[in-house]
Coordinates of C-alpha atoms in Angstrom, one line a residue:
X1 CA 4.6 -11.0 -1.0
X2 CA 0.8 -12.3 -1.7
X3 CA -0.3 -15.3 -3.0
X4 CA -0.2 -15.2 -6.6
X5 CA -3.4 -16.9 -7.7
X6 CA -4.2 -18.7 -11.1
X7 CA -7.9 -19.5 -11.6
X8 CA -8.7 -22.4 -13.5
X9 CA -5.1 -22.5 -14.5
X10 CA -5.7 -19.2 -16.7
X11 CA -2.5 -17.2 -16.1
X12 CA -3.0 -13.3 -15.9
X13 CA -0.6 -13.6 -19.2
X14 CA -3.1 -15.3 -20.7
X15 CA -5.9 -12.0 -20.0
X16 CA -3.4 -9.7 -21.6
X17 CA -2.4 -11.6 -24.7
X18 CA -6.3 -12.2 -25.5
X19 CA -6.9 -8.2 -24.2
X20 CA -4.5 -6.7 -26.1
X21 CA -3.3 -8.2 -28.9
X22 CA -6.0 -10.1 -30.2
X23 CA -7.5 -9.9 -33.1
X24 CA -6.3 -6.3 -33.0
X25 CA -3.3 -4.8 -32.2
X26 CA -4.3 -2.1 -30.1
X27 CA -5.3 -1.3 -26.1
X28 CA -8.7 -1.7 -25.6
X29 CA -10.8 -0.2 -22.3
X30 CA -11.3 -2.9 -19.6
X31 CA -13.8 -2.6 -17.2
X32 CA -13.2 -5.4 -14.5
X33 CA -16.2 -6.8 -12.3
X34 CA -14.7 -8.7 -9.7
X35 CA -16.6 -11.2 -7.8
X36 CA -17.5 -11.5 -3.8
X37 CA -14.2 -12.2 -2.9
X38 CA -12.8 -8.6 -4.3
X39 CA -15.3 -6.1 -3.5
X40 CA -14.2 -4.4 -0.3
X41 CA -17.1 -3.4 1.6
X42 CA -16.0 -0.9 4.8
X43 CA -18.7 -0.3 7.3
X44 CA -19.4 3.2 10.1
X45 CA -20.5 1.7 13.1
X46 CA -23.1 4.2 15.4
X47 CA -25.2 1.4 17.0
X48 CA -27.3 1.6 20.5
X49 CA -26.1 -1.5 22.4
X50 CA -22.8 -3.8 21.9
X51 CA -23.9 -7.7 20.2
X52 CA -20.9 -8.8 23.0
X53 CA -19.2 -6.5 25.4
X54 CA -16.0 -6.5 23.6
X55 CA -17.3 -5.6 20.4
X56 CA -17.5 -1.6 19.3
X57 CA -21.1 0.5 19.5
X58 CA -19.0 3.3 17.6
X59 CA -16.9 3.6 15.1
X60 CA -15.5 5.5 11.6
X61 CA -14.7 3.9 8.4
X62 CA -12.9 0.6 8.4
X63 CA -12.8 -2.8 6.5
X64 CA -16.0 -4.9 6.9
X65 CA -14.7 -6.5 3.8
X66 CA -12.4 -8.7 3.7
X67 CA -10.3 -8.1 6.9
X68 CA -8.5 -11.2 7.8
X69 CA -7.9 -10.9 11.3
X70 CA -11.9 -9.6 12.0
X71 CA -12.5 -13.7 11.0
X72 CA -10.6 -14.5 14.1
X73 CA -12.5 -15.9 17.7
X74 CA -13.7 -13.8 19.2
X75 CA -13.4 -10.5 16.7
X76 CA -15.4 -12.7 14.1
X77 CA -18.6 -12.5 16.7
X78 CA -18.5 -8.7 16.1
X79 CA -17.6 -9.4 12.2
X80 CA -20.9 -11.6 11.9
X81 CA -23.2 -9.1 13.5
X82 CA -22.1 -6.2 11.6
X83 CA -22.1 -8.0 8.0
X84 CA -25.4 -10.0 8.3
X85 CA -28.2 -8.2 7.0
X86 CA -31.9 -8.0 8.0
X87 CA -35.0 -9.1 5.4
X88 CA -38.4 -7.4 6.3
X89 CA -41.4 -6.9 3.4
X90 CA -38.7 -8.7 0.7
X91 CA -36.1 -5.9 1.6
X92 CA -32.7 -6.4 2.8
X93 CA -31.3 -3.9 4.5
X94 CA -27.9 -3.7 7.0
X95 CA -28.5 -4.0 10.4
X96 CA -29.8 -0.8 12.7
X97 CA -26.2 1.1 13.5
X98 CA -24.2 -0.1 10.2
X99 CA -23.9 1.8 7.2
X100 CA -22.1 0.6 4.6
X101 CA -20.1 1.5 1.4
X102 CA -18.5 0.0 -1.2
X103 CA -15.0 1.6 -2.0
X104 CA -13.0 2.2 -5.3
X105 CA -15.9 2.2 -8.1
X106 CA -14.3 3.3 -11.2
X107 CA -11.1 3.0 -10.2
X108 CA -8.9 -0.6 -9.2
X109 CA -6.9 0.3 -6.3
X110 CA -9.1 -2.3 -4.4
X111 CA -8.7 -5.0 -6.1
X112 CA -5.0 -5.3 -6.2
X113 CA -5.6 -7.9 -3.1
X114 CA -8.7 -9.9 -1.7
X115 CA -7.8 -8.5 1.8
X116 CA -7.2 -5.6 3.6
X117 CA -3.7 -6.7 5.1
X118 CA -2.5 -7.5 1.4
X119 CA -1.6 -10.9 1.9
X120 CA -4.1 -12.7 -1.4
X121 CA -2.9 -10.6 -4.6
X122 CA -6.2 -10.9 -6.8
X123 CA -6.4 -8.4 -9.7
X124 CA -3.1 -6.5 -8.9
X125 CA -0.8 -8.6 -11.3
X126 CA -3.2 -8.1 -14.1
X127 CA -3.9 -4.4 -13.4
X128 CA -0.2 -4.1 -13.2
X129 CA 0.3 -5.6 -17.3
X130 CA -2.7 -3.8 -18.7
X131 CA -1.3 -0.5 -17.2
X132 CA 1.9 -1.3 -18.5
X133 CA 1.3 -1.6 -22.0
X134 CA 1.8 2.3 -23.9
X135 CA -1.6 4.6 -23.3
X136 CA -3.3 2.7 -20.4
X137 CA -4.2 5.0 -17.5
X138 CA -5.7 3.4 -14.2
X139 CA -9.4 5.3 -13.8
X140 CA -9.3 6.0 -18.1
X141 CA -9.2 2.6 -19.3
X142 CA -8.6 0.4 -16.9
X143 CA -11.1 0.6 -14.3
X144 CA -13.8 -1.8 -12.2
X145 CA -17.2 -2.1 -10.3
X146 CA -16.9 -3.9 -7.6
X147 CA -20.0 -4.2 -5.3
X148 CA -21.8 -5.2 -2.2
X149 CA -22.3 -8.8 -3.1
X150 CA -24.7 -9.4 0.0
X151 CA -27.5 -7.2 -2.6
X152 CA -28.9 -9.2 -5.0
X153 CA -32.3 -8.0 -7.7
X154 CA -34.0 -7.1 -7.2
X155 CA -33.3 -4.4 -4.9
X156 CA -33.1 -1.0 -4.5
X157 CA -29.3 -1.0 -3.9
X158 CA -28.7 -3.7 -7.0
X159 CA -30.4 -1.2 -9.5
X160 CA -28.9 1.5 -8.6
X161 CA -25.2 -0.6 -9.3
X162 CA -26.7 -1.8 -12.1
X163 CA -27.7 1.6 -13.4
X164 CA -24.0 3.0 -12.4
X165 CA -22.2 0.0 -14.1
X166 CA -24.3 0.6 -17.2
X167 CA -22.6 4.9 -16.5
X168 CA -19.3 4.0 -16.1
X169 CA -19.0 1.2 -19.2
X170 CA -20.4 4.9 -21.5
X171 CA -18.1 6.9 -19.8
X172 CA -15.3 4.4 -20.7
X173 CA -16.3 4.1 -24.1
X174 CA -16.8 7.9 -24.5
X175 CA -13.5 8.9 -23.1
X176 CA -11.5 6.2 -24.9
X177 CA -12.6 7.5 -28.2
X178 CA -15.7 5.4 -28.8
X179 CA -13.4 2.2 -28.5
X180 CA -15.8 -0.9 -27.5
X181 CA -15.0 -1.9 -24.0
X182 CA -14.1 -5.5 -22.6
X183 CA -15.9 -6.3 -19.7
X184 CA -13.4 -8.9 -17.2
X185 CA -15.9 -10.8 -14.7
X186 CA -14.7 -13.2 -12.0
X187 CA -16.2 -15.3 -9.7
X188 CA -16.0 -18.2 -7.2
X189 CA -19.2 -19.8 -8.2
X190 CA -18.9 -23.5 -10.6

């Protein structure tokens, strides 16, 4: 069982009442935008040299992202040098050898729990309501946008999530019979 978090001592309860029942009585399409802490970023590894000899050159897709047990001595030396980022010409850009991706846009599958080992529930409990009240689908009108947070504008790879948020709030709307959509943000910051 996960940590059941409250965030400024609004209960996930709370969200659905204010969601769902008011001032109408009827589901309406949430797209949720969750903040650093809940966008999953997995990374490919195919690098020329190792940053420390136990560290992987190679590698397929796994959890850059938040993987608890990569923050550990000494895996977090190979965590650090796959996650920073280089700045050259006001460009950031991952380092030479990782490609990353940001998993789960459109649907909310990962953002059920801030980690990969499912200890830190995050969105899950909330998800869970919204999709329990009569006509909610997961990926119809309940969905997210998480992100890679490291990004910010302007850049190449903020516009383009800027310019797919902007898509997928439409497509919402559009396949939810033109029914204005709530936007759910969270994050860390005061």
């Amino acid at each position: 069982s996960g940590i059941n978090a409250e965030y400024g001592g609004v209960s996930a309860m709370f969200w659905i009442v204010f969601l769902l029942v008011a001032p109408v009585q009827s589901l309406k399409p949430v797209v949720l935008v969750p903040g650093a802490l809940a966008s999953t970023i997995e990374a490919k590894l195919d690098k020329s040299e190792r940053s420390h000899f136990y560290c992987s050159k190679t590698s397929d897709w796994y959890t850059l992202w938040l993987s608890l047990e990569s923050l550990f001595v000494p895996a977090v030396n190979c965590w650090a040098d796959n996650f920073k980022m280089e700045f050259d010409k006001g460009v950031f850009s991952n380092t030479p050898g990782v490609e990353t991706r940001v998993p789960g846009f459109g649907g909310t599958h990962t953002l059920d729990y801030v980690d990969s080992s499912h200890y830190i529930s995050y969105y899950k409990d909330l998800v869970g309501e919204i999709l329990a009240q009569p006509g909610a689908k997961e990926g119809v009108s309940v969905r997210s946008a998480p992100y890679d947070f490291r990004y910010s504008p302007p850049s190449k790879e903020s516009e383009l999530y800027f310019q797919s948020l902007k898509k997928l709030i439409e497509d919402t709307y559009n396949s939810n019979n033109s029914t204005k959509v709530v936007l759910i943000s969270h994050s860390l910051e005061d």
